[in-house]
GROMACS .gro file of C-alpha atoms in nm:
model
  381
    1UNK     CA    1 -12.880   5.936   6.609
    2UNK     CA    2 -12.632   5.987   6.370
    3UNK     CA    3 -12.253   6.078   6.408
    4UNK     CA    4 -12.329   6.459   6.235
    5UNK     CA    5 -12.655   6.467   6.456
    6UNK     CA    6 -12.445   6.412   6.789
    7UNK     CA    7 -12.160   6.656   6.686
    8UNK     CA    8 -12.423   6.916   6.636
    9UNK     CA    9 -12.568   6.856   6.936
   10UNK     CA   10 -12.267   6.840   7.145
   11UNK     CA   11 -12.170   7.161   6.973
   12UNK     CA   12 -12.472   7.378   7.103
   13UNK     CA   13 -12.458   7.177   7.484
   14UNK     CA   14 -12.119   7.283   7.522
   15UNK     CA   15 -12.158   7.639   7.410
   16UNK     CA   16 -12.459   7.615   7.675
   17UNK     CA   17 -12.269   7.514   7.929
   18UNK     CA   18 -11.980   7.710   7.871
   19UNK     CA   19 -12.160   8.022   7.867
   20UNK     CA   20 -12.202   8.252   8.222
   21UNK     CA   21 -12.548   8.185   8.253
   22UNK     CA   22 -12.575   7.919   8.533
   23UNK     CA   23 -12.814   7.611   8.438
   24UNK     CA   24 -13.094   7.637   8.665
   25UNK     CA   25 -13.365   7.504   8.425
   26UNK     CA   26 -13.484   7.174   8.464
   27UNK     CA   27 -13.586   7.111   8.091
   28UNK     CA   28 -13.267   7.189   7.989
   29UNK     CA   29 -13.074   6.951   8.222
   30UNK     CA   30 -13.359   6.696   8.092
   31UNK     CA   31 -13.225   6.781   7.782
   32UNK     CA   32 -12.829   6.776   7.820
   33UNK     CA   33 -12.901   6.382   7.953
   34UNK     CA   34 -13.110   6.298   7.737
   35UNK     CA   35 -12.853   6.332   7.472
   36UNK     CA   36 -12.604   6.220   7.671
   37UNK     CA   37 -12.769   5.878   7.709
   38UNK     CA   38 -12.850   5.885   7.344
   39UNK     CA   39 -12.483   5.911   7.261
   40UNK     CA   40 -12.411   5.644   7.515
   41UNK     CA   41 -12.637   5.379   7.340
   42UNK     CA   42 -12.475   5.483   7.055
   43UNK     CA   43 -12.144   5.389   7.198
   44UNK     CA   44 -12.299   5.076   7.317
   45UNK     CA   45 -12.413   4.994   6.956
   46UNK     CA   46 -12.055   5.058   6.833
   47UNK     CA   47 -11.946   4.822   7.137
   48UNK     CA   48 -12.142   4.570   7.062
   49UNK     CA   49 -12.067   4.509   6.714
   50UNK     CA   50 -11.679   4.597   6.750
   51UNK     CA   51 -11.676   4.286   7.047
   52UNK     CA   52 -11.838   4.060   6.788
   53UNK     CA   53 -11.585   4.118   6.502
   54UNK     CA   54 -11.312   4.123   6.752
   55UNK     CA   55 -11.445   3.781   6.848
   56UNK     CA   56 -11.445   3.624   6.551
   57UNK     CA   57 -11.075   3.771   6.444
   58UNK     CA   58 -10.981   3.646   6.724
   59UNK     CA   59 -11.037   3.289   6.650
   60UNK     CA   60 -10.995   3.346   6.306
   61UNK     CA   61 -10.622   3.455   6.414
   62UNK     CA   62 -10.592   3.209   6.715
   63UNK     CA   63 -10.689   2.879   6.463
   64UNK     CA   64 -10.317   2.750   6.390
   65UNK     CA   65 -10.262   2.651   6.043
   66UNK     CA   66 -10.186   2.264   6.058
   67UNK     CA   67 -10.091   2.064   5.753
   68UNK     CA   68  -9.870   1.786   5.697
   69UNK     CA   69  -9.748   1.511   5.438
   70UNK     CA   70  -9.507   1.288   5.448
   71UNK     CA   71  -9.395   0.964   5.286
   72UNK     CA   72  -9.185   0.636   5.405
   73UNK     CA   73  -8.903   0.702   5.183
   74UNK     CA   74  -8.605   0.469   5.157
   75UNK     CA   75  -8.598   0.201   4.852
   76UNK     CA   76  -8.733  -0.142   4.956
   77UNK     CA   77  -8.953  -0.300   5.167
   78UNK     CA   78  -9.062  -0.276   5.527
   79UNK     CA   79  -9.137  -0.599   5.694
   80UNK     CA   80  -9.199  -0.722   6.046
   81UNK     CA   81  -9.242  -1.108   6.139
   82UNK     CA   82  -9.200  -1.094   6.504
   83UNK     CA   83  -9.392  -0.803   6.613
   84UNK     CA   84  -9.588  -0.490   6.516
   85UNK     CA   85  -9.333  -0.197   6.400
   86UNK     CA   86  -9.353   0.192   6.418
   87UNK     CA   87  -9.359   0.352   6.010
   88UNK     CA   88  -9.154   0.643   6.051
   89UNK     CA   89  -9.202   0.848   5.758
   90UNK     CA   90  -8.943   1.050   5.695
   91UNK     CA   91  -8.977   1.227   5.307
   92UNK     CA   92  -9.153   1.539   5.484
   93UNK     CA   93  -9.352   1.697   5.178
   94UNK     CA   94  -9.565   1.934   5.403
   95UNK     CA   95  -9.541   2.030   5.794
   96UNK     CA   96  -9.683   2.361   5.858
   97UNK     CA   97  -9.751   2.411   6.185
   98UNK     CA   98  -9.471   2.155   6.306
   99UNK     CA   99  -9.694   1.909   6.427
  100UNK     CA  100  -9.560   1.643   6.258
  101UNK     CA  101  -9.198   1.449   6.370
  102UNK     CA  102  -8.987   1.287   6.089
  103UNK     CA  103  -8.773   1.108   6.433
  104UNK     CA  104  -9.133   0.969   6.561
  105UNK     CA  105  -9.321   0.921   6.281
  106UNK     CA  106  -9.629   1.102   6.546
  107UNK     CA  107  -9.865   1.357   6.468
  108UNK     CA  108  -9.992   1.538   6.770
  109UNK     CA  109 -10.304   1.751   6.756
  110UNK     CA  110 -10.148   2.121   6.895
  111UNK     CA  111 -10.509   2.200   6.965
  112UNK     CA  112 -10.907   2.009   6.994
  113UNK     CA  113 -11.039   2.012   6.691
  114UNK     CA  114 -11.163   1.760   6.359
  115UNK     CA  115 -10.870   1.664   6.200
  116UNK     CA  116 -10.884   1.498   5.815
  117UNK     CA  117 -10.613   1.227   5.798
  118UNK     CA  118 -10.563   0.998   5.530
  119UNK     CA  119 -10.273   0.690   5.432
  120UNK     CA  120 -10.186   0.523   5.149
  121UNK     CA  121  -9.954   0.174   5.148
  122UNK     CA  122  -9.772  -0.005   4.859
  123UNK     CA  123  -9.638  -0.323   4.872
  124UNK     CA  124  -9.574  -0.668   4.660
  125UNK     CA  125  -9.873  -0.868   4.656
  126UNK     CA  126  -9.633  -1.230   4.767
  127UNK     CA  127  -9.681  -1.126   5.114
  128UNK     CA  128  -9.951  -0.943   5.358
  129UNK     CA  129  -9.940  -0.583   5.377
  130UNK     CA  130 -10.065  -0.344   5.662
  131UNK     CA  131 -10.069   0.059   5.774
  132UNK     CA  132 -10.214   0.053   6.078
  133UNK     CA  133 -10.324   0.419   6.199
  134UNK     CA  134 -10.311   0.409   6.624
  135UNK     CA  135 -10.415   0.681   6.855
  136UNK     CA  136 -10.187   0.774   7.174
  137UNK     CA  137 -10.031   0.426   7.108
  138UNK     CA  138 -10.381   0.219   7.154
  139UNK     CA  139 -10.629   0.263   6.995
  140UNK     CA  140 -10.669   0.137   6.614
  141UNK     CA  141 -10.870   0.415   6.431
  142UNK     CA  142 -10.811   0.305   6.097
  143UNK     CA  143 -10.643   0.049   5.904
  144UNK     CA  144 -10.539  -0.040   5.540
  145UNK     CA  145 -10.471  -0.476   5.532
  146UNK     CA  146 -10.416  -0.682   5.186
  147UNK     CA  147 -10.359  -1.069   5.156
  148UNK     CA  148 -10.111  -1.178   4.886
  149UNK     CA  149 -10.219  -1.227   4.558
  150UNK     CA  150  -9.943  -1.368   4.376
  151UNK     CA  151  -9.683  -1.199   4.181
  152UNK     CA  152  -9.738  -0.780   4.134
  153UNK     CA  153  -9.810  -0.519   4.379
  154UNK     CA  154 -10.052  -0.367   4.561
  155UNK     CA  155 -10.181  -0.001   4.686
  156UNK     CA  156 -10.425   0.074   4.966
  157UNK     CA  157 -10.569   0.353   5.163
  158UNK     CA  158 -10.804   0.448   5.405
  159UNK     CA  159 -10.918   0.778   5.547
  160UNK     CA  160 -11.197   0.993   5.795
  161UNK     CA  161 -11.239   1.302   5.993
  162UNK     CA  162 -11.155   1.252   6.340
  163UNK     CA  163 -11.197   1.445   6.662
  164UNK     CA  164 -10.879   1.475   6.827
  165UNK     CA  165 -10.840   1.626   7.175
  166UNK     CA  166 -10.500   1.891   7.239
  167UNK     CA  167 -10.187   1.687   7.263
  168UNK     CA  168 -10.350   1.385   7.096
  169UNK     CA  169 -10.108   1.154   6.895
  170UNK     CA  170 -10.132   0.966   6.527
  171UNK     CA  171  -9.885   0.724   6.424
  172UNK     CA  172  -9.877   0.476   6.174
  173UNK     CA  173  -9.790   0.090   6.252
  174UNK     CA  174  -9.694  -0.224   6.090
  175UNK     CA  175  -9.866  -0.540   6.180
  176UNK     CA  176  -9.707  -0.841   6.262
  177UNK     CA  177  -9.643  -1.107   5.957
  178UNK     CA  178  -9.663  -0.809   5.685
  179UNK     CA  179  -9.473  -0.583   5.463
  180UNK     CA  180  -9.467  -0.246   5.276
  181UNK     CA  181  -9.281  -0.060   5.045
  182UNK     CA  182  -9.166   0.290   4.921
  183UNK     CA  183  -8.862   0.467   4.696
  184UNK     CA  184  -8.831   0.822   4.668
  185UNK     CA  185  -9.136   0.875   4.449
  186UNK     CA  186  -9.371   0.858   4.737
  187UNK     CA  187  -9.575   0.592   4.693
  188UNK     CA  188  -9.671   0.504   5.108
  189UNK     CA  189  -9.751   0.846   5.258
  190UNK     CA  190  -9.888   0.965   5.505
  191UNK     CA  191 -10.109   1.302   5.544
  192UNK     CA  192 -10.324   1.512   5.729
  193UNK     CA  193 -10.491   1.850   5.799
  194UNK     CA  194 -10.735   2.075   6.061
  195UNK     CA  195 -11.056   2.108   5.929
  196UNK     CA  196 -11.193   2.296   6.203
  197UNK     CA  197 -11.061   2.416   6.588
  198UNK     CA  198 -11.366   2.269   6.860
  199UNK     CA  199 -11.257   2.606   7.112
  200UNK     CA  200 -11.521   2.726   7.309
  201UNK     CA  201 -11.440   3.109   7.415
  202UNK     CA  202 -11.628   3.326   7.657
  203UNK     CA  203 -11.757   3.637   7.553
  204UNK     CA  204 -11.648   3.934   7.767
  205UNK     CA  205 -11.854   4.213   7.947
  206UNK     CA  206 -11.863   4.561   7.832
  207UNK     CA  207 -11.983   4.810   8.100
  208UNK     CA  208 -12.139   5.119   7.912
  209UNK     CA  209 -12.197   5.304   8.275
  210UNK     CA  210 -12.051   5.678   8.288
  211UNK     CA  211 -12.015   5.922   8.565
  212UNK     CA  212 -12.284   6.184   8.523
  213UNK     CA  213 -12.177   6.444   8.770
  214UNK     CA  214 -11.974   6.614   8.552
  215UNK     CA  215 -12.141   6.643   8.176
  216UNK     CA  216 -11.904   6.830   7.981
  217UNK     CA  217 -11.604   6.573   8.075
  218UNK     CA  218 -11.891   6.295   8.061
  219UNK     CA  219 -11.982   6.475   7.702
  220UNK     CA  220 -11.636   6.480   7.591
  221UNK     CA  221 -11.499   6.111   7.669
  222UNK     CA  222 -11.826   5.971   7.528
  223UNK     CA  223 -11.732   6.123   7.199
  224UNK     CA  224 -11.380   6.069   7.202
  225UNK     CA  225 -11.465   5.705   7.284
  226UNK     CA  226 -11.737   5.687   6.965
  227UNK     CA  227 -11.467   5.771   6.765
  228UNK     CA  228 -11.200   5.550   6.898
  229UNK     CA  229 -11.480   5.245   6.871
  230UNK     CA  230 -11.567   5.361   6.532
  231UNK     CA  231 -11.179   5.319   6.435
  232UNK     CA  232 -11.123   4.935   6.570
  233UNK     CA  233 -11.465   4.843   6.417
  234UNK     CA  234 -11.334   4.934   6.087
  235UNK     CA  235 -11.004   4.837   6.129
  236UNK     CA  236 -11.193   4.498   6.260
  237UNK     CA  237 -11.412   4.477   5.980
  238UNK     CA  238 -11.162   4.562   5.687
  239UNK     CA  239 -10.954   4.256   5.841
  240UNK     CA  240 -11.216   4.009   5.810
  241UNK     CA  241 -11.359   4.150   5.504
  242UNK     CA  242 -11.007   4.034   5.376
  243UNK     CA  243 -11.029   3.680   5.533
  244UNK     CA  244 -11.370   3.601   5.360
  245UNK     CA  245 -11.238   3.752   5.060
  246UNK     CA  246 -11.002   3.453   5.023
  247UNK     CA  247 -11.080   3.288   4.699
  248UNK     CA  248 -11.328   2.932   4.712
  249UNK     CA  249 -11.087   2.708   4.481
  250UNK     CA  250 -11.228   2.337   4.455
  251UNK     CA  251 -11.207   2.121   4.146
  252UNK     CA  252 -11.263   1.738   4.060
  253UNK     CA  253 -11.232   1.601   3.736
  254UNK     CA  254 -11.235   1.287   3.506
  255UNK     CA  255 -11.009   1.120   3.252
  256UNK     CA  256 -11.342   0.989   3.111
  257UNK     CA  257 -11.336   0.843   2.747
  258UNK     CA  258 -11.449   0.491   2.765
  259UNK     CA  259 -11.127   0.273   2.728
  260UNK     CA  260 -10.754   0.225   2.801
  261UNK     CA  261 -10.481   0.478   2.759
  262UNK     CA  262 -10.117   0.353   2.748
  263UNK     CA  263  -9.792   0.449   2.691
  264UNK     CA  264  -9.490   0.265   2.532
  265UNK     CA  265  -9.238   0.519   2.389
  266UNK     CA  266  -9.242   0.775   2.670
  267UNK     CA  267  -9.422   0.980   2.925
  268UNK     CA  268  -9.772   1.112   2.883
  269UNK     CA  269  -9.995   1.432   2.978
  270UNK     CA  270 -10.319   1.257   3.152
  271UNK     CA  271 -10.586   1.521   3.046
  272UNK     CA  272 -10.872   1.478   3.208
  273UNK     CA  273 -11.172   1.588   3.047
  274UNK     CA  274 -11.501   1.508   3.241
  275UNK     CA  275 -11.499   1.819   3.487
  276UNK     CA  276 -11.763   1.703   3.800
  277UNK     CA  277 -11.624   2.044   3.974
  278UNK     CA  278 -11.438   2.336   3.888
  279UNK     CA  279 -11.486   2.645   4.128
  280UNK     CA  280 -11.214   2.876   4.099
  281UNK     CA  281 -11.167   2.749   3.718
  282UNK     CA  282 -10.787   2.698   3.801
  283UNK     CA  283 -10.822   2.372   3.646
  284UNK     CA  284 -10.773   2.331   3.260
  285UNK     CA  285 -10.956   2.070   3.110
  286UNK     CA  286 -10.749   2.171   2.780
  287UNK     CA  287 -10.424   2.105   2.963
  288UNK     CA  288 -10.543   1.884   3.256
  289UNK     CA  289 -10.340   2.143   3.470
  290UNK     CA  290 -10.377   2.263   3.772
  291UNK     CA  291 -10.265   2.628   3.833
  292UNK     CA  292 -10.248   2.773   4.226
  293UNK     CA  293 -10.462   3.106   4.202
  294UNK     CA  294 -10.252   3.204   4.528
  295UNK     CA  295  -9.997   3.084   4.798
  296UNK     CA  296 -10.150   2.828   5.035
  297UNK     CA  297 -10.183   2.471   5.171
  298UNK     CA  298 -10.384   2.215   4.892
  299UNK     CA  299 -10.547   1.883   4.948
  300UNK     CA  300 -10.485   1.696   4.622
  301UNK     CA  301 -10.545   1.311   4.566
  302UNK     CA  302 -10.612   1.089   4.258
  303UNK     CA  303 -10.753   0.738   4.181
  304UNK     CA  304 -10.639   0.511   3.910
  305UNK     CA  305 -10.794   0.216   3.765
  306UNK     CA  306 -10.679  -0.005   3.528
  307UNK     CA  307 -10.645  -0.406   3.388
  308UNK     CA  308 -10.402  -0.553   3.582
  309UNK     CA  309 -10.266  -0.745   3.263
  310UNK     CA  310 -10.012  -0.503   3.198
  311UNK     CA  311  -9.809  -0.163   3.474
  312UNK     CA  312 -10.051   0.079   3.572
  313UNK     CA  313  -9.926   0.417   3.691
  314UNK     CA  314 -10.077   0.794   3.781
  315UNK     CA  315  -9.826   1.048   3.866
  316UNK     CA  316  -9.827   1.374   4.015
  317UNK     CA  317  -9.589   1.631   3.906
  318UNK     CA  318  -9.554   2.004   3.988
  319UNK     CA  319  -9.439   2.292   3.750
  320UNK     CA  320  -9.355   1.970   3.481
  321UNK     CA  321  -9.051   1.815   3.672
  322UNK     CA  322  -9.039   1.745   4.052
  323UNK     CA  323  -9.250   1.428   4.124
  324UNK     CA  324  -9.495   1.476   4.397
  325UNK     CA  325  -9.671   1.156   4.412
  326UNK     CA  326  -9.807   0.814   4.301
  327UNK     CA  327  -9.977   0.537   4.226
  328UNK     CA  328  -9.791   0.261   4.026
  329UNK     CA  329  -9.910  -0.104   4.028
  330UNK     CA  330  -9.722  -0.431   3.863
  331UNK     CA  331  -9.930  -0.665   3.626
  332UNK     CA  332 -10.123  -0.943   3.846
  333UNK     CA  333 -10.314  -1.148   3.595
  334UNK     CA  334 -10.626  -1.116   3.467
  335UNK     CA  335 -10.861  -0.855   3.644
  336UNK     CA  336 -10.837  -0.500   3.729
  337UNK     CA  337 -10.669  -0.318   3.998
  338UNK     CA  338 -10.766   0.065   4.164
  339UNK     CA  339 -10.509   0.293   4.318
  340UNK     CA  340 -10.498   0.623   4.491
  341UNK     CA  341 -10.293   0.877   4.618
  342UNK     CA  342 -10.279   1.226   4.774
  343UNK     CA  343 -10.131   1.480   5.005
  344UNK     CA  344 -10.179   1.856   5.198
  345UNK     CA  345  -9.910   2.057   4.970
  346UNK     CA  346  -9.761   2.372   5.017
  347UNK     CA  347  -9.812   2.554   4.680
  348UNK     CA  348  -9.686   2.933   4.516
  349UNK     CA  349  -9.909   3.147   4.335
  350UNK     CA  350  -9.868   3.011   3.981
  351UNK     CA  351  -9.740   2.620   4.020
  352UNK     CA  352  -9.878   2.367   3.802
  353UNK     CA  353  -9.993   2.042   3.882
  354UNK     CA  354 -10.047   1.796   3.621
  355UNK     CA  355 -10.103   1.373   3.619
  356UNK     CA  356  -9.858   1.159   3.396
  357UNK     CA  357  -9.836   0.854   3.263
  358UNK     CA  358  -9.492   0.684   3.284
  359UNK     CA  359  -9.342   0.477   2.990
  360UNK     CA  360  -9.466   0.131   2.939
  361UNK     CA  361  -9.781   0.176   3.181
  362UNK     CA  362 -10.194   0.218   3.133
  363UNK     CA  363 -10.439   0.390   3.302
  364UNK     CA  364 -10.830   0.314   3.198
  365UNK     CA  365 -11.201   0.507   3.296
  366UNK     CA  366 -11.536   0.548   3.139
  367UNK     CA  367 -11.808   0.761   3.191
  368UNK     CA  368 -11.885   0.611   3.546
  369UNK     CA  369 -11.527   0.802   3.690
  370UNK     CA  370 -11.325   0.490   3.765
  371UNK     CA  371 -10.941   0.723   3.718
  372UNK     CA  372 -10.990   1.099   3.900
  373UNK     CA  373 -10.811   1.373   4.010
  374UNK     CA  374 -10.928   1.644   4.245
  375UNK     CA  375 -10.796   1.923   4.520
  376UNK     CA  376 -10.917   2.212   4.678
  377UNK     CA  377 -10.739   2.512   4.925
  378UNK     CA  378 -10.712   2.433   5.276
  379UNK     CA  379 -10.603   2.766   5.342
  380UNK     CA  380 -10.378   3.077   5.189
  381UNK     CA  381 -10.080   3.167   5.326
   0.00000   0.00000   0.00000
């Protein structure tokens, strides 16, 4: 029945019961109940929908948002001979949420849920390197190991979706016999994200049962409650409507070509051409920038390949200046060499990533996508 139907309706009952004449008619009691119970289902209805958007807001606004990035920082090498070592990476680039600890170098999951976590180590390629990522101190989940190779450097990463109980710890170790190495441009980092909360929450009851000894108050609470259900469903509603509105921003691109591009006299714009995704469109094939359609958290990363006969380098940079992160690799005779890089970032509505290439370096793809660079929103803030 609709909302105009049941004021009507209400209207005429209570001028019938209002009225001197004493209700001694069977039908007519019949009557009054029958729309009574018809309103109650109604509120039911209302009930039951309200309690399901209520339910999903509430997770929606009970899932933390959890983001981090960080790099080793300093301006040398690591290295452990004796024993494995705790990395403690203390260049914070993202922490919302606080999970992570630049005095621990741990992670810890604030709730159960599929966590995305990725590393990336640089070293020189005269000695082993390792980043070793442990669980609650044990257990190895992933690791990134190179043997030397002579004279140059090396990068490595490794990275996976794990499920990760509340109060569950990531750290990153050093192996025993191995080295690795970071400046202030972020080249060993550290980074990870929820991709999903694993929360199972009980539904509640709602009793619909009214006193019916009394049908004008019974009358009169069912309709004040129809209205008051009617106002949290579309207060509900016009709050999630605004979650799913959230714009779908995802891009992945190529530098494509089919050959080597280097610089010698300065730094150049990497514009990568070959666009595999673009949804969104905030990324410029004309530019090869990256503009943030809104304020949020973004997973970026990049891979670089290259010969190794001469530097190789792929660099982040935001709004033109501030370096963000990299991949840089030393010559290492004849051969090629692949790099990557990437990072959760904290972005404004409007900044601009873009790749580089520094002075004296090379960077190389074809139309298989050897050299990339992709991202996508985690989630607005």
């Amino acid at each position: 029945m609709s909302h105009c139907v049941s004021v009507l309706l209400f209207l005429v009952l209570m001028a019938r019961l209002g009225s001197a004449q004493p209700i001694n008619n069977r039908a007519e009691l019949q009557e009054v109940e029958k729309v009574l119970e018809e309103l109650k289902a109604e509120r039911r209805a209302l009930s039951d929908r309200l309690q399901a958007a209520e339910s999903e807001l509430k997770r929606v606004r009970d899932t933390p948002k959890v983001a981090f990035a960080a790099s080793l920082g300093g301006n040398g090498v690591v290295k452990t001979t004796t024993g494995s070592k705790d990395l403690i990476f203390k260049d914070v680039l993202t922490n919302v949420g606080g999970a992570y600890s630049a005095e621990t170098g741990e992670f810890t999951a604030p709730i159960r849920g599929v966590y995305y976590v990725r590393f990336t180590a640089n070293a020189p390629t005269n000695f082993p390197m390792s980043a070793v990522l442990y669980k609650n101190g044990a257990e190895v989940q992933l690791i990134a190991h190179e043997q030397p190779s002579g004279e140059g450097s090396d990068t490595a990463s490794n990275g996976a979706a794990l499920l990760l109980q509340a109060g569950d710890k990531l750290k990153m170790m050093l192996w025993p016999n191995t080295h690795i190495w970071d400046n202030s441009n972020h080249h060993s980092t550290f980074s990870g994200f929820l991709l999903f909360p694993l929360v199972d929450e009980p539904l509640t009851e709602f009793d619909a049962e009214a006193e019916l000894k009394a049908l004008q108050a019974s009358l009169k609470q069912v309709q004040s409650d129809n209205l008051e259900f009617k106002e949290r469903l579309e207060s509900a509603e016009r709050e999630l409507k605004a979650t799913r509105d959230v714009p779908k921003v995802a891009f992945a691109v190529s530098l494509g070509g089919n050959g080597v591009q280097e610089a010698t006299s300065g730094g150049q714009t990497l514009i990568y051409k070959d666009v595999l995704t673009n949804i969104g469109q905030a990324y410029s094939s004309e530019t090869g920038e990256f503009t943030a359609p809104i304020r949020g958290v973004y997973y970026v990363r990049f891979t670089a390949n290259a010969p190794t006969n001469f530097p190789m380098s792929a660099v982040l940079y935001k709004n033109g200046a501030e370096v963000q992160l990299i991949a840089h690799e030393q010559p290492s005779g004849e051969g090629s060499d692949t790099a990557s890089n990437g990072a959760a970032l904290l972005l404004q509505a409007g900044d601009k990533l873009k790749m580089m290439l520094w002075p004296n370096t090379h960077i190389w793809d074809n139309s298989n996508h050897h050299s990339t660079f992709s991202g996508f929103l985690l989630f607005p803030l």
